[in-house]
Coordinates of C-alpha atoms and ligand atoms in Angstrom, one line a residue:
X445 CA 0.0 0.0 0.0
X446 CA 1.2 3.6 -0.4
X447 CA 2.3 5.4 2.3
X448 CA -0.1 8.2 3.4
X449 CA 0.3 11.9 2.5
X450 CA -1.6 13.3 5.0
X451 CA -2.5 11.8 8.3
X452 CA -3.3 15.1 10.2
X453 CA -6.8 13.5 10.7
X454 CA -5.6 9.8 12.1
X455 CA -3.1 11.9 14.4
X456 CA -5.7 14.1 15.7
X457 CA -8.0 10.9 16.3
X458 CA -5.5 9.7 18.9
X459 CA -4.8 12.9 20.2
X460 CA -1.5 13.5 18.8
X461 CA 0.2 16.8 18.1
X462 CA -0.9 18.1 14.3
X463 CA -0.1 21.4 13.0
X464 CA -3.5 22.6 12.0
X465 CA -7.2 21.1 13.2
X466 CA -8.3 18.4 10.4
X467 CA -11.4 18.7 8.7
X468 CA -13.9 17.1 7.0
X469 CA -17.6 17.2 6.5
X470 CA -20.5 14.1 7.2
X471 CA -22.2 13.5 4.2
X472 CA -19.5 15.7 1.8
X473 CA -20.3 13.7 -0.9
X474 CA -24.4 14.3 -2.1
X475 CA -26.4 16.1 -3.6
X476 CA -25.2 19.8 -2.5
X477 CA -22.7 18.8 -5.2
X478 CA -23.9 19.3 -8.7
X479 CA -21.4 16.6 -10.1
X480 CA -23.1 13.9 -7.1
X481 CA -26.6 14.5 -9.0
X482 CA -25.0 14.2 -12.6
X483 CA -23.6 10.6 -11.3
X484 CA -26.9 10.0 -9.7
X485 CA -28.5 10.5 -13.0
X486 CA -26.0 8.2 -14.8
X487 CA -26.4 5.5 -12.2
X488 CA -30.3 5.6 -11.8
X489 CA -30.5 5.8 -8.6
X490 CA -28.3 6.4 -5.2
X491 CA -28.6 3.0 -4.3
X492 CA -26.9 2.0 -7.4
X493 CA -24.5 4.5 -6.5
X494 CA -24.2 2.3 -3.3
X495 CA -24.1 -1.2 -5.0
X496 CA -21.5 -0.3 -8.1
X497 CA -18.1 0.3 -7.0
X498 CA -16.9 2.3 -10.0
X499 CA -19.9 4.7 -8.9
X500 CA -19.1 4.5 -5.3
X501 CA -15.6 5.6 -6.3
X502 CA -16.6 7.8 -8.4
X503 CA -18.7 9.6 -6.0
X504 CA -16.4 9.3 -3.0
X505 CA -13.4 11.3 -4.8
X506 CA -16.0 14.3 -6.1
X507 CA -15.6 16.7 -2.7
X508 CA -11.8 15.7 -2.5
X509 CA -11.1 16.5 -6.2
X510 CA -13.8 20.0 -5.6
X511 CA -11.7 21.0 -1.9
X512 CA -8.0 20.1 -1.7
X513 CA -8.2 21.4 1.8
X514 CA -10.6 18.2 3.0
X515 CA -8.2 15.9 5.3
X516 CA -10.0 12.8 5.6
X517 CA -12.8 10.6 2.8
X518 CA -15.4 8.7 3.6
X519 CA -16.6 5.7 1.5
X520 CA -19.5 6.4 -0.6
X521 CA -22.8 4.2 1.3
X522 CA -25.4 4.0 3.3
X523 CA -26.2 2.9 6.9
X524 CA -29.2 0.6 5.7
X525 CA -27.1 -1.6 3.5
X526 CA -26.7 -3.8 6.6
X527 CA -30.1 -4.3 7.4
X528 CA -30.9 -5.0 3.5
X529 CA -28.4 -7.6 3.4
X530 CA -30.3 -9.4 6.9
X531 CA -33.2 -9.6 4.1
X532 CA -35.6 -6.2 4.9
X533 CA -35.6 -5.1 1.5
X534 CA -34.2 -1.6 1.4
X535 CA -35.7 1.1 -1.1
X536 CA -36.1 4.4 -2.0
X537 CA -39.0 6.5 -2.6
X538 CA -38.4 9.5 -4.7
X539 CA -38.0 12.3 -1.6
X540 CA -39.3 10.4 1.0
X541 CA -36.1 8.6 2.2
X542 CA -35.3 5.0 3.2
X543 CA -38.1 2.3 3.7
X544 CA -38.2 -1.4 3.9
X545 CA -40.4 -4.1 2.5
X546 CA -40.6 -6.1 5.9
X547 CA -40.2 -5.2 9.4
X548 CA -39.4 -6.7 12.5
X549 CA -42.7 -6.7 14.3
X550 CA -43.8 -10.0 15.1
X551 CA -41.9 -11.7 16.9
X552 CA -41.8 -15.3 14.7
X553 CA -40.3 -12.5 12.0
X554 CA -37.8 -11.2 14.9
X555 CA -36.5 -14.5 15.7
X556 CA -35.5 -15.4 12.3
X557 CA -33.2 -12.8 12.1
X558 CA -29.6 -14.2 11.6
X559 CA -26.4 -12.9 10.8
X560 CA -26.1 -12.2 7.3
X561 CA -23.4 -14.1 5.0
X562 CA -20.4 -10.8 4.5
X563 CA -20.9 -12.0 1.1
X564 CA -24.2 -10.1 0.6
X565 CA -22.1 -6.6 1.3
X566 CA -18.9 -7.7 -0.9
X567 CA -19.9 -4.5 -3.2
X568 CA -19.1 -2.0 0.2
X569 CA -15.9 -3.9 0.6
X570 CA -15.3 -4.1 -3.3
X571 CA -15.9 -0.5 -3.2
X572 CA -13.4 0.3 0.3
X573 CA -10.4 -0.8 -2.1
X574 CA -11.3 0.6 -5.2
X575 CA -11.5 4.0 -3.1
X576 CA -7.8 3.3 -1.5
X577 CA -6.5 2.6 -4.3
X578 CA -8.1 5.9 -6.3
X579 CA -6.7 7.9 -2.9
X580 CA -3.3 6.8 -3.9
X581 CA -2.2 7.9 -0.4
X582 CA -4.1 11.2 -0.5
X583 CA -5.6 11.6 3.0
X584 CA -7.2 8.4 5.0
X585 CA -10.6 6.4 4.2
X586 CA -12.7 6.2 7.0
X587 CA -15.3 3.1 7.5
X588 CA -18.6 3.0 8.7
X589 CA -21.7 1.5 10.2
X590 CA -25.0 2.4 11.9
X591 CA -25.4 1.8 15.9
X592 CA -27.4 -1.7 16.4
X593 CA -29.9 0.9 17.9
X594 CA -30.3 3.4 14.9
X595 CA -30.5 0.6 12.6
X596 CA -33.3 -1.2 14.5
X597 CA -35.2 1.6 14.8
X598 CA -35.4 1.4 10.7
X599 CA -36.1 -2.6 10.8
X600 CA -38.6 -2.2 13.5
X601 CA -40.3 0.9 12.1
X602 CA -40.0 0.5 8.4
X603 CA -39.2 3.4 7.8
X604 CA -37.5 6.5 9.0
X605 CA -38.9 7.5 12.5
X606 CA -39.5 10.5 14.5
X607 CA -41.6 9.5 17.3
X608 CA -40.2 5.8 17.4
X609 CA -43.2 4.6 19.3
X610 CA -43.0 1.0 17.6
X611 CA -40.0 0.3 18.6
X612 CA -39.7 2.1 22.3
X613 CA -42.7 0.0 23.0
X614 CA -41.1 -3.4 22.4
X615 CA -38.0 -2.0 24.3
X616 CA -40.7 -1.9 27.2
X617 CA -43.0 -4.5 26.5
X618 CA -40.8 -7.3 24.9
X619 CA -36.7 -6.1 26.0
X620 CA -36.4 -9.5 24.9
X621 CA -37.2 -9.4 21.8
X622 CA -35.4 -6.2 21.0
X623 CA -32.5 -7.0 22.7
X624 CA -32.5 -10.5 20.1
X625 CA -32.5 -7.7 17.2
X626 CA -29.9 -5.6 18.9
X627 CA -27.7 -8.4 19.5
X628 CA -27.7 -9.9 16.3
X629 CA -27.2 -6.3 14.4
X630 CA -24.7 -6.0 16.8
X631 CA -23.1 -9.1 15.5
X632 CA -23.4 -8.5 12.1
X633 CA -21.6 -4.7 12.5
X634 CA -18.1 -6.6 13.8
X635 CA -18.2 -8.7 11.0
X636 CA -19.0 -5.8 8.7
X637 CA -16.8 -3.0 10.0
X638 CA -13.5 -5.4 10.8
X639 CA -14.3 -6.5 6.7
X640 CA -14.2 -3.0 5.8
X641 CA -10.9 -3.0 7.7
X642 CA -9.2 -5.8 5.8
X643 CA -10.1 -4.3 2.6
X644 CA -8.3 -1.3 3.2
X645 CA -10.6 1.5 6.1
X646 CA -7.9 3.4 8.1
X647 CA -10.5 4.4 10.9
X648 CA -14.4 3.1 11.3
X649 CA -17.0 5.7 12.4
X650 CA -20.3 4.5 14.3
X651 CA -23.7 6.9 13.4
X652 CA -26.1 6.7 16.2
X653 CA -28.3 8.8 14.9
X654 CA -31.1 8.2 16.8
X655 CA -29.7 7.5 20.0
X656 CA -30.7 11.0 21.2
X657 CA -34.2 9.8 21.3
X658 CA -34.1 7.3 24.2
X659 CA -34.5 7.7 28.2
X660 CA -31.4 7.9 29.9
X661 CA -31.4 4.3 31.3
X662 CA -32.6 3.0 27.5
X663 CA -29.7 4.9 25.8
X664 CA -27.5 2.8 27.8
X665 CA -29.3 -0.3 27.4
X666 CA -30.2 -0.6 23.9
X667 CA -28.0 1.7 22.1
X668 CA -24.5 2.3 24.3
X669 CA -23.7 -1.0 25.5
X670 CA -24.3 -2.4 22.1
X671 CA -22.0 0.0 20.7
X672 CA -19.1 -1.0 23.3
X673 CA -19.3 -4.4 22.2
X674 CA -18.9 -3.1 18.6
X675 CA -15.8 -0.9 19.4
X676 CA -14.3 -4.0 21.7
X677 CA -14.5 -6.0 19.0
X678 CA -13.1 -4.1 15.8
X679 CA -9.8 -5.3 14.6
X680 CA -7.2 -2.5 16.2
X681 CA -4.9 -2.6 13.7
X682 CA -4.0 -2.7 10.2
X683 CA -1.1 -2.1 7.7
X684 CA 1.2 -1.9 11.2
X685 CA -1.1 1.1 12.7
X686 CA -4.0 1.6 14.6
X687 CA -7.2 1.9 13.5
X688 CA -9.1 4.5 15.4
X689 CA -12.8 4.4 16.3
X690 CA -15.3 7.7 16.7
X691 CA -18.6 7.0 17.9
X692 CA -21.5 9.2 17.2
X693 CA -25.0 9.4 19.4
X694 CA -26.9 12.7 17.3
X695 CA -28.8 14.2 20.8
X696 CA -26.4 12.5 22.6
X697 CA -24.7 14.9 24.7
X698 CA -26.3 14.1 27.9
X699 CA -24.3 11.2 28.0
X700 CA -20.6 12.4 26.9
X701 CA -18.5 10.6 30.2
X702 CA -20.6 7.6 29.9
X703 CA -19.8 7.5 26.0
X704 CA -15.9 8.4 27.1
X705 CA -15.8 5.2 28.5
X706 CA -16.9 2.5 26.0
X707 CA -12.9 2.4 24.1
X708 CA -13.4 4.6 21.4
X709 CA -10.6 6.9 20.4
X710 CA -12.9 10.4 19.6
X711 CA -16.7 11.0 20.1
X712 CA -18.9 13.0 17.6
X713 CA -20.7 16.0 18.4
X714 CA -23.8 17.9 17.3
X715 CA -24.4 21.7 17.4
X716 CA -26.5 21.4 20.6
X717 CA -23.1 21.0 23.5
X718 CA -20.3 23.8 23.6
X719 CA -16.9 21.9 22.6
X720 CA -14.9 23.3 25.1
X721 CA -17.0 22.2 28.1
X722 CA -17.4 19.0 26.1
X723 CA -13.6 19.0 26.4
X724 CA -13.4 19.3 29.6
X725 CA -16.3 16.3 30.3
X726 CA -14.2 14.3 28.8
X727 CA -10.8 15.4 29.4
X728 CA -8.5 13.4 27.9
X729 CA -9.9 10.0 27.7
X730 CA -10.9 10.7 23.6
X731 CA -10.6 12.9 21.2
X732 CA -13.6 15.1 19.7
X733 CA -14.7 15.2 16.2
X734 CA -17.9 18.0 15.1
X735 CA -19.7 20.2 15.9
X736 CA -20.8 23.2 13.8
X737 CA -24.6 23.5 12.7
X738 CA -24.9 22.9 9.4
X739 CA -27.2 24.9 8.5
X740 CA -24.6 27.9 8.9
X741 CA -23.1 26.6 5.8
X742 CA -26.5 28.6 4.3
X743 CA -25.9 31.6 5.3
X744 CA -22.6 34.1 4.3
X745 CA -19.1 33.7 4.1
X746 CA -18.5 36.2 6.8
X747 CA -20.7 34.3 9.1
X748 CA -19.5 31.0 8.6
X749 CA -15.6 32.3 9.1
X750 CA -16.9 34.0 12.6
X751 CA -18.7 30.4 14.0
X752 CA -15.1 28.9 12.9
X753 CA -13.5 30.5 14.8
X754 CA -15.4 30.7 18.3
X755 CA -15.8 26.6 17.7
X756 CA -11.9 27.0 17.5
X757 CA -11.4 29.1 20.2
X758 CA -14.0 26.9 22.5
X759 CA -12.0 23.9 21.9
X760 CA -8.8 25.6 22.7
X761 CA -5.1 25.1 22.5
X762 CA -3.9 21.4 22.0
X763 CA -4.3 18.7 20.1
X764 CA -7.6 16.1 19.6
X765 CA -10.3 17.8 17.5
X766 CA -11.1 17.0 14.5
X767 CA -13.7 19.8 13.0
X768 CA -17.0 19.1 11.3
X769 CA -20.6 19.8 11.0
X770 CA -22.3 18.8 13.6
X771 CA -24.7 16.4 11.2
X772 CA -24.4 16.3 7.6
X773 CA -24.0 18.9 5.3
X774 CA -27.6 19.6 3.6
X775 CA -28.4 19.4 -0.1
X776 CA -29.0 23.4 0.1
X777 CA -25.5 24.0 0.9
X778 CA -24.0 26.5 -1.9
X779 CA -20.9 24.6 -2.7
X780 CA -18.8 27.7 -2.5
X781 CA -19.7 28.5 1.4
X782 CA -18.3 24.6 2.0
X783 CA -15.2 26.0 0.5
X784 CA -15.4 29.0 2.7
X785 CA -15.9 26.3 5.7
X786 CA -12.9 24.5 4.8
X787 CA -10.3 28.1 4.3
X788 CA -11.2 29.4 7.1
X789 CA -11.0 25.9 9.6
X790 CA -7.4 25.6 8.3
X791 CA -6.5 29.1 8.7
X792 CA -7.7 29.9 12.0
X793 CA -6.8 26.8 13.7
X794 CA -3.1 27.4 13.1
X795 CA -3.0 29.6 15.9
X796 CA -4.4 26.5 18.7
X797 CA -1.6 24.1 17.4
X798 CA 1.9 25.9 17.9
X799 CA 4.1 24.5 20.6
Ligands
CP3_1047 O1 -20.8 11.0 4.6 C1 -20.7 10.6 3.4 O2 -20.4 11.4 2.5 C2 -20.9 9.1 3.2 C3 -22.2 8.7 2.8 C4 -23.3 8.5 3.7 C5 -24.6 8.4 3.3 N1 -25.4 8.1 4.3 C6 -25.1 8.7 1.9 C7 -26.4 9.1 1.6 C8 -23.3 8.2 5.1 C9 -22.2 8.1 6.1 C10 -24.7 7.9 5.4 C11 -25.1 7.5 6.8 C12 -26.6 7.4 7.1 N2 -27.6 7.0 6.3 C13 -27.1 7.8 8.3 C14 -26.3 8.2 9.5 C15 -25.9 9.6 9.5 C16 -27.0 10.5 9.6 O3 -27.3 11.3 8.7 O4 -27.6 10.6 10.7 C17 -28.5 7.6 8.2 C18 -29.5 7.8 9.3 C19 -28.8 7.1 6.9 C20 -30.1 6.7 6.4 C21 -30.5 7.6 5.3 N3 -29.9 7.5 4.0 C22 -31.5 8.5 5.2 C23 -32.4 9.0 6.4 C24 -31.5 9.1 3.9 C25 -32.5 10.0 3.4 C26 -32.3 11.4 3.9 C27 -31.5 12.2 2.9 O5 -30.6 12.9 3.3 O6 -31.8 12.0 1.7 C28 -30.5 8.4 3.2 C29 -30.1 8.7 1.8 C30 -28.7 9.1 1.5 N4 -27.6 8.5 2.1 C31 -28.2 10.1 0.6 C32 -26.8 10.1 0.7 C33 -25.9 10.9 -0.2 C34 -29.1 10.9 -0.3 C35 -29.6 10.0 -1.4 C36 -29.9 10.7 -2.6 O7 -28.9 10.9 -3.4 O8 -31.0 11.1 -2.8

């Protein structure tokens, strides 16, 4: 394998020194980008995107190609490819987001589920080593997987949720039967993230994205302990170095110390928790990837430069932050105030790394 260009973000992951803060933004590759939609157009549809590696690829490189200053990619998929492959039946509805053809409801359904054969998600790991090898050494490739819990809530409800009342009452009614799910997805994320490992991720990310939505005593049940099991079982390293693990719970803030502690190197944040008292929460058991709103990417140049900056100056001097938004960048984002994002994160985090 090539040796890597530019492993500002890896460093900054494990908390080592760095001379600027890295960057990069959830979601960078979509459909804010006008050459995403032209290779949507070509490929029919984004999960063909998903399954073709050559589209995958092709997708993946589009921000790093647009912004030289990104320091990290991210391979071109989807959370729910996982629960497609464990035989929900995963599509898309024109604007209406994710839905599945079954659900796990009943519970002769729920205790049928198995862990899929890895051979049903060959195209995601095709696709991780077409996108190293396109990198050529550029900056890393990070990995990725849903939390068993955020997942669930997409087999359980069919669909995207926002009140989650399905599923929350089988987490009260039959724990059971949700913790079978739980522990099965659970299963099926090792195998999947530890594959994306061997064919070539440098550091695995795990979205939570609906952790935020359970009691505090749920969160840990269903959705933090399963992730802990996740992180202790991810192959730790790779190619002679480490693989670092950030773990993401969207309205998870509450629970920062308790997250601290599963054996992840960084934590995500959203918009909703200052970084610098984060920081200090955690102190220095992990580093801290996030955590600007991104919906400040539609407003102004000026304006965006000026959140930079106090997000900067919250974190502080020293090393272990890794900026970005604090969920993915939307598809109204003018493509030039992403640029303007980038400039000004590298410029004024100089400053906050010299000795
Ligand atoms: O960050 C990246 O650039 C990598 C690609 C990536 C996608 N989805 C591509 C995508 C990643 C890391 C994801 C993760 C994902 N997918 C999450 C967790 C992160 C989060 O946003 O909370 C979730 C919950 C999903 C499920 C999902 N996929 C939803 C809810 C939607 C519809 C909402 C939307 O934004 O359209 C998707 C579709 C999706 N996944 C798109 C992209 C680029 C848009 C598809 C299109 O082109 O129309």
């Amino acid at each position: 394998m090539t040796t890597l260009k530019n492993d500002t973000f890896l460093k900054a992951l494990m908390r080592e020194p760095t001379d600027y803060t890295p960057v990069w933004m959830m979601r960078q590759a979509g459909r804010y980008l006008p050459e995403y939609r032209e290779s949507r157009k070509t490929a029919g549809s984004f999960l063909q995107l998903c399954k073709n590696p050559d589209f995958a690829t092709e997708v993946t490189m589009q921000p790093l190609d647009r912004y030289p200053l990104l320091d990290a990619s991210i391979l071109f998929s989807d959370i729910l490819t996982v629960p497609d492959a464990m035989g929900l039946g995963l599509y898309f509805e024109e604007g209406e987001g994710p839905k599945f053809e079954r659900t796990l409801q009943q519970e002769a359904d729920i205790k049928k589920l198995e862990v899929p054969d890895m051979a049903k998600l060959q195209y995601v790991f095709d696709a991780v080593s077409q996108i190293r090898k396109t990198l050529d050494g550029r900056v890393p490739l990070i990995g990725f997987s849903g939390s068993p819990w955020t997942l669930a809530t997409y087999m359980v409800e069919g669909k995207g949720g926002t009140d989650f009342l399905t599923i929350k009452k089988m987490a009260y009614a039959r724990p059971d039967l949700l913790h079978h799910i739980l522990e099965t997805t659970a299963q099926t994320v090792i195998l999947y993230l530890n594959a994306q490992i061997a064919a070539g991720a440098q550091a695995v990310m795990i979205f939570d994205s609906w952790g935020g939505a359970l009691s505090h005593n749920a969160y840990q049940e269903f959705s933090l302990g399963y992730m802990q099991k996740i992180v202790n079982g991810l192959t730790k390293t790779a190619e002679g170095k480490k693989v670092p693990s950030i773990v993401f719970t969207k309205g998870g803030a509450l629970w920062l110390e308790a997250q601290a502690n599963i054996g992840a190197d960084a934590l995500g944040l959203d918009w909703t928790v200052s970084i610098g008292e984060a920081r200090q929460r955690v102190g220095d058991k992990v580093a801290l990837q996030g955590n600007m709103d991104p919906a400040i990417l539609l407003s102004t140049p000026e304006a965006i430069e000026k959140e930079v900056a106090t997000i900067l100056a919250s974190y502080g001097k020293g090393h272990g932050h890794v900026f970005n938004l604090g969920h993915g960048i939307t598809q109204w984002t003018p493509p030039e105030n992403a640029a303007a994002f980038l400039s000004a994160v590298r410029e004024h985090s100089k400053q906050y790394h010299v000795a």
